[in-house]
Amino acid sequence: MEEGGHPGVNELPSMLMGALAVGQFRVPLVLGGGIGHGRQIAAALVQGLDGVLMGSRLLVCEEIGAHHDYKAHLLTCDEHATVRVLQSLGKTWRVLRNDTAHKIEALERSGVLDHAAFGDLIKGTTVRDGCYATGDWNQGMLSLGPAIAFAKRIEPMSTIVSNLIEEARNAFQAHAS
């Protein structure tokens, strides 16, 4: 439900699914969807999960090959900057709330149920040629989850990871005393 990209139709939140999975499976478990802060990493580990998967929070790292203007826009986003589209096709996709997403929503409201009717709006080349190449973040379906709210600067991946580890340590220490 919270994952950017292809969250599917499941309406259960990640933290609930993680807690349920720990009691049902005997393999290493990693939780993904809506995670972008060290406190969430700590919470997942306390539940008995083995790790987390992050996507949206890391889109602003220097090493990601996306246009600077797109990354700069992501820094202005809060937890409400995404929307789920293509639910009418059973292909739910959580994306940045932009012009393309609004056009897709309008098509869905009008009753369009044919994948082809969405045309260039849902093509990956629209994202590549529009947003990633030129920085026009209104072009294309840009996979994004609400954890983008935790992104505050464009910085190296190593700095982001170090900060997440420090946040998780601080969360553990705050509750250990």
mmCIF file of C-alpha atoms in Angstrom:
data_model
loop_
_atom_site.group_PDB
_atom_site.id
_atom_site.type_symbol
_atom_site.label_atom_id
_atom_site.label_comp_id
_atom_site.label_asym_id
_atom_site.label_seq_id
_atom_site.Cartn_x
_atom_site.Cartn_y
_atom_site.Cartn_z
ATOM 1 C CA MET A 1 0.000 0.000 0.000
ATOM 2 C CA GLU A 2 2.779 2.478 0.807
ATOM 3 C CA GLU A 3 5.280 1.377 -1.818
ATOM 4 C CA GLY A 4 6.174 3.640 -4.708
ATOM 5 C CA GLY A 5 5.835 1.960 -8.072
ATOM 6 C CA HIS A 6 3.712 -1.161 -8.202
ATOM 7 C CA PRO A 7 2.068 -1.642 -4.799
ATOM 8 C CA GLY A 8 -0.712 -3.816 -6.122
ATOM 9 C CA VAL A 9 -4.190 -3.899 -4.662
ATOM 10 C CA ASN A 10 -3.422 -4.936 -1.089
ATOM 11 C CA GLU A 11 -4.670 -2.260 1.332
ATOM 12 C CA LEU A 12 -2.781 -3.563 4.377
ATOM 13 C CA PRO A 13 0.044 -1.343 5.675
ATOM 14 C CA SER A 14 3.652 -2.518 5.604
ATOM 15 C CA MET A 15 4.163 -2.570 9.370
ATOM 16 C CA LEU A 16 1.158 -4.856 9.857
ATOM 17 C CA MET A 17 2.275 -7.208 7.103
ATOM 18 C CA GLY A 18 5.798 -7.314 8.535
ATOM 19 C CA ALA A 19 4.563 -8.218 12.007
ATOM 20 C CA LEU A 20 2.325 -10.946 10.585
ATOM 21 C CA ALA A 21 5.068 -12.355 8.373
ATOM 22 C CA VAL A 22 7.527 -12.831 11.244
ATOM 23 C CA GLY A 23 5.260 -15.441 12.783
ATOM 24 C CA GLN A 24 4.499 -17.204 9.512
ATOM 25 C CA PHE A 25 7.806 -17.598 7.685
ATOM 26 C CA ARG A 26 11.171 -19.105 8.562
ATOM 27 C CA VAL A 27 13.279 -17.258 6.006
ATOM 28 C CA PRO A 28 15.035 -13.888 6.211
ATOM 29 C CA LEU A 29 12.391 -11.154 5.960
ATOM 30 C CA VAL A 30 12.827 -7.635 4.637
ATOM 31 C CA LEU A 31 10.080 -5.023 4.906
ATOM 32 C CA GLY A 32 9.483 -2.446 2.197
ATOM 33 C CA GLY A 33 6.965 0.285 1.563
ATOM 34 C CA GLY A 34 6.895 3.751 3.096
ATOM 35 C CA ILE A 35 10.233 3.439 4.897
ATOM 36 C CA GLY A 36 12.519 6.452 4.869
ATOM 37 C CA HIS A 37 13.695 7.117 8.445
ATOM 38 C CA GLY A 38 15.918 5.315 10.909
ATOM 39 C CA ARG A 39 13.083 5.065 13.455
ATOM 40 C CA GLN A 40 11.236 2.901 10.936
ATOM 41 C CA ILE A 41 14.298 0.710 10.471
ATOM 42 C CA ALA A 42 14.505 0.277 14.246
ATOM 43 C CA ALA A 43 10.797 -0.587 14.414
ATOM 44 C CA ALA A 44 11.187 -3.235 11.699
ATOM 45 C CA LEU A 45 14.160 -4.799 13.487
ATOM 46 C CA VAL A 46 12.319 -4.828 16.832
ATOM 47 C CA GLN A 47 9.461 -6.694 15.142
ATOM 48 C CA GLY A 48 11.938 -9.422 14.261
ATOM 49 C CA LEU A 49 12.446 -8.527 10.609
ATOM 50 C CA ASP A 50 15.932 -8.845 9.155
ATOM 51 C CA GLY A 51 16.061 -5.552 7.285
ATOM 52 C CA VAL A 52 14.225 -3.006 5.180
ATOM 53 C CA LEU A 53 13.965 -2.102 1.528
ATOM 54 C CA MET A 54 14.028 1.572 0.559
ATOM 55 C CA GLY A 55 13.400 3.229 -2.751
ATOM 56 C CA SER A 56 11.789 6.668 -2.721
ATOM 57 C CA ARG A 57 13.917 8.061 0.098
ATOM 58 C CA LEU A 58 17.047 7.307 -1.923
ATOM 59 C CA LEU A 59 15.953 9.044 -5.140
ATOM 60 C CA VAL A 60 17.751 12.209 -4.061
ATOM 61 C CA CYS A 61 21.161 10.655 -3.662
ATOM 62 C CA GLU A 62 23.859 12.125 -5.902
ATOM 63 C CA GLU A 63 24.530 8.760 -7.529
ATOM 64 C CA ILE A 64 21.013 8.397 -8.985
ATOM 65 C CA GLY A 65 21.048 9.234 -12.699
ATOM 66 C CA ALA A 66 18.100 11.623 -12.734
ATOM 67 C CA HIS A 67 18.012 15.313 -13.624
ATOM 68 C CA HIS A 68 18.882 17.734 -10.819
ATOM 69 C CA ASP A 69 15.603 19.660 -11.271
ATOM 70 C CA TYR A 70 13.626 16.470 -10.617
ATOM 71 C CA LYS A 71 15.616 15.756 -7.471
ATOM 72 C CA ALA A 72 15.148 19.370 -6.358
ATOM 73 C CA HIS A 73 11.395 18.997 -6.806
ATOM 74 C CA LEU A 74 11.411 15.816 -4.730
ATOM 75 C CA LEU A 75 12.857 17.817 -1.832
ATOM 76 C CA THR A 76 9.653 19.893 -1.815
ATOM 77 C CA CYS A 77 7.413 16.829 -1.577
ATOM 78 C CA ASP A 78 5.618 15.725 1.552
ATOM 79 C CA GLU A 79 3.845 12.478 2.394
ATOM 80 C CA HIS A 80 0.850 13.553 0.294
ATOM 81 C CA ALA A 81 2.823 14.048 -2.934
ATOM 82 C CA THR A 82 1.848 10.667 -4.371
ATOM 83 C CA VAL A 83 -1.272 9.131 -5.830
ATOM 84 C CA ARG A 84 -2.303 5.613 -6.843
ATOM 85 C CA VAL A 85 -3.369 5.314 -10.478
ATOM 86 C CA LEU A 86 -4.349 2.513 -12.876
ATOM 87 C CA GLN A 87 -6.481 0.816 -10.234
ATOM 88 C CA SER A 88 -9.188 0.483 -12.898
ATOM 89 C CA LEU A 89 -6.900 -1.895 -14.822
ATOM 90 C CA GLY A 90 -5.911 -3.895 -11.742
ATOM 91 C CA LYS A 91 -2.368 -2.535 -12.207
ATOM 92 C CA THR A 92 -2.201 -0.100 -9.302
ATOM 93 C CA TRP A 93 0.833 2.143 -9.462
ATOM 94 C CA ARG A 94 1.859 4.721 -6.820
ATOM 95 C CA VAL A 95 3.389 7.736 -8.558
ATOM 96 C CA LEU A 96 4.289 11.377 -8.089
ATOM 97 C CA ARG A 97 1.173 13.550 -8.161
ATOM 98 C CA ASN A 98 1.918 15.460 -11.383
ATOM 99 C CA ASP A 99 0.231 16.483 -14.652
ATOM 100 C CA THR A 100 0.522 12.967 -16.064
ATOM 101 C CA ALA A 101 -1.044 11.404 -12.963
ATOM 102 C CA HIS A 102 -3.932 13.895 -13.133
ATOM 103 C CA LYS A 103 -4.557 13.016 -16.803
ATOM 104 C CA ILE A 104 -4.574 9.321 -15.948
ATOM 105 C CA GLU A 105 -6.981 9.928 -13.068
ATOM 106 C CA ALA A 106 -9.314 11.792 -15.444
ATOM 107 C CA LEU A 107 -9.244 8.911 -17.930
ATOM 108 C CA GLU A 108 -10.022 6.437 -15.149
ATOM 109 C CA ARG A 109 -12.922 8.576 -13.894
ATOM 110 C CA SER A 110 -14.317 8.649 -17.448
ATOM 111 C CA GLY A 111 -14.441 4.847 -17.415
ATOM 112 C CA VAL A 112 -11.465 3.980 -19.619
ATOM 113 C CA LEU A 113 -10.607 0.310 -19.102
ATOM 114 C CA ASP A 114 -8.329 -0.294 -22.100
ATOM 115 C CA HIS A 115 -4.601 -0.259 -21.375
ATOM 116 C CA ALA A 116 -3.852 1.121 -24.854
ATOM 117 C CA ALA A 117 -6.111 4.136 -24.254
ATOM 118 C CA PHE A 118 -3.566 5.546 -21.797
ATOM 119 C CA GLY A 119 -1.004 5.714 -24.636
ATOM 120 C CA ASP A 120 2.150 7.754 -24.078
ATOM 121 C CA LEU A 121 1.051 8.717 -20.569
ATOM 122 C CA ILE A 122 2.195 5.350 -19.223
ATOM 123 C CA LYS A 123 5.236 4.698 -21.432
ATOM 124 C CA GLY A 124 8.603 4.438 -19.719
ATOM 125 C CA THR A 125 10.161 6.495 -22.498
ATOM 126 C CA THR A 126 7.965 9.430 -21.454
ATOM 127 C CA VAL A 127 9.655 9.379 -18.041
ATOM 128 C CA ARG A 128 13.122 8.869 -19.495
ATOM 129 C CA ASP A 129 12.862 11.562 -22.154
ATOM 130 C CA GLY A 130 10.798 14.017 -20.124
ATOM 131 C CA CYS A 131 11.726 13.930 -16.472
ATOM 132 C CA TYR A 132 15.032 12.105 -16.216
ATOM 133 C CA ALA A 133 16.618 13.876 -19.191
ATOM 134 C CA THR A 134 15.178 17.398 -18.887
ATOM 135 C CA GLY A 135 13.978 17.628 -15.291
ATOM 136 C CA ASP A 136 10.341 18.165 -16.274
ATOM 137 C CA TRP A 137 8.783 16.269 -13.361
ATOM 138 C CA ASN A 138 5.288 16.694 -14.813
ATOM 139 C CA GLN A 139 6.138 14.267 -17.636
ATOM 140 C CA GLY A 140 5.475 10.589 -17.073
ATOM 141 C CA MET A 141 4.437 8.211 -14.341
ATOM 142 C CA LEU A 142 7.201 8.643 -11.811
ATOM 143 C CA SER A 143 7.190 5.839 -9.247
ATOM 144 C CA LEU A 144 7.229 7.404 -5.795
ATOM 145 C CA GLY A 145 6.168 6.505 -2.292
ATOM 146 C CA PRO A 146 5.243 8.723 0.664
ATOM 147 C CA ALA A 147 8.629 8.177 2.329
ATOM 148 C CA ILE A 148 9.894 10.926 0.022
ATOM 149 C CA ALA A 149 8.772 13.217 2.857
ATOM 150 C CA PHE A 150 11.997 12.288 4.673
ATOM 151 C CA ALA A 151 14.263 13.539 1.851
ATOM 152 C CA LYS A 152 15.717 16.903 2.825
ATOM 153 C CA ARG A 153 18.874 17.272 0.675
ATOM 154 C CA ILE A 154 20.614 15.947 -2.379
ATOM 155 C CA GLU A 155 23.648 14.180 -0.966
ATOM 156 C CA PRO A 156 25.839 11.111 -1.447
ATOM 157 C CA MET A 157 24.301 7.699 -0.778
ATOM 158 C CA SER A 158 26.911 7.046 1.905
ATOM 159 C CA THR A 159 25.725 10.137 3.819
ATOM 160 C CA ILE A 160 22.075 9.112 3.584
ATOM 161 C CA VAL A 161 22.856 5.590 4.814
ATOM 162 C CA SER A 162 25.041 6.904 7.651
ATOM 163 C CA ASN A 163 22.243 9.235 8.741
ATOM 164 C CA LEU A 164 19.683 6.404 8.642
ATOM 165 C CA ILE A 165 21.945 4.225 10.802
ATOM 166 C CA GLU A 166 22.405 7.075 13.269
ATOM 167 C CA GLU A 167 18.634 7.680 13.414
ATOM 168 C CA ALA A 168 18.041 3.977 14.084
ATOM 169 C CA ARG A 169 20.706 3.928 16.823
ATOM 170 C CA ASN A 170 19.151 6.997 18.421
ATOM 171 C CA ALA A 171 15.735 5.343 18.365
ATOM 172 C CA PHE A 172 17.094 2.231 20.096
ATOM 173 C CA GLN A 173 18.949 4.312 22.700
ATOM 174 C CA ALA A 174 15.916 6.503 23.423
ATOM 175 C CA HIS A 175 13.885 3.456 24.367
ATOM 176 C CA ALA A 176 16.668 1.553 26.121
ATOM 177 C CA SER A 177 16.980 4.052 28.950
#
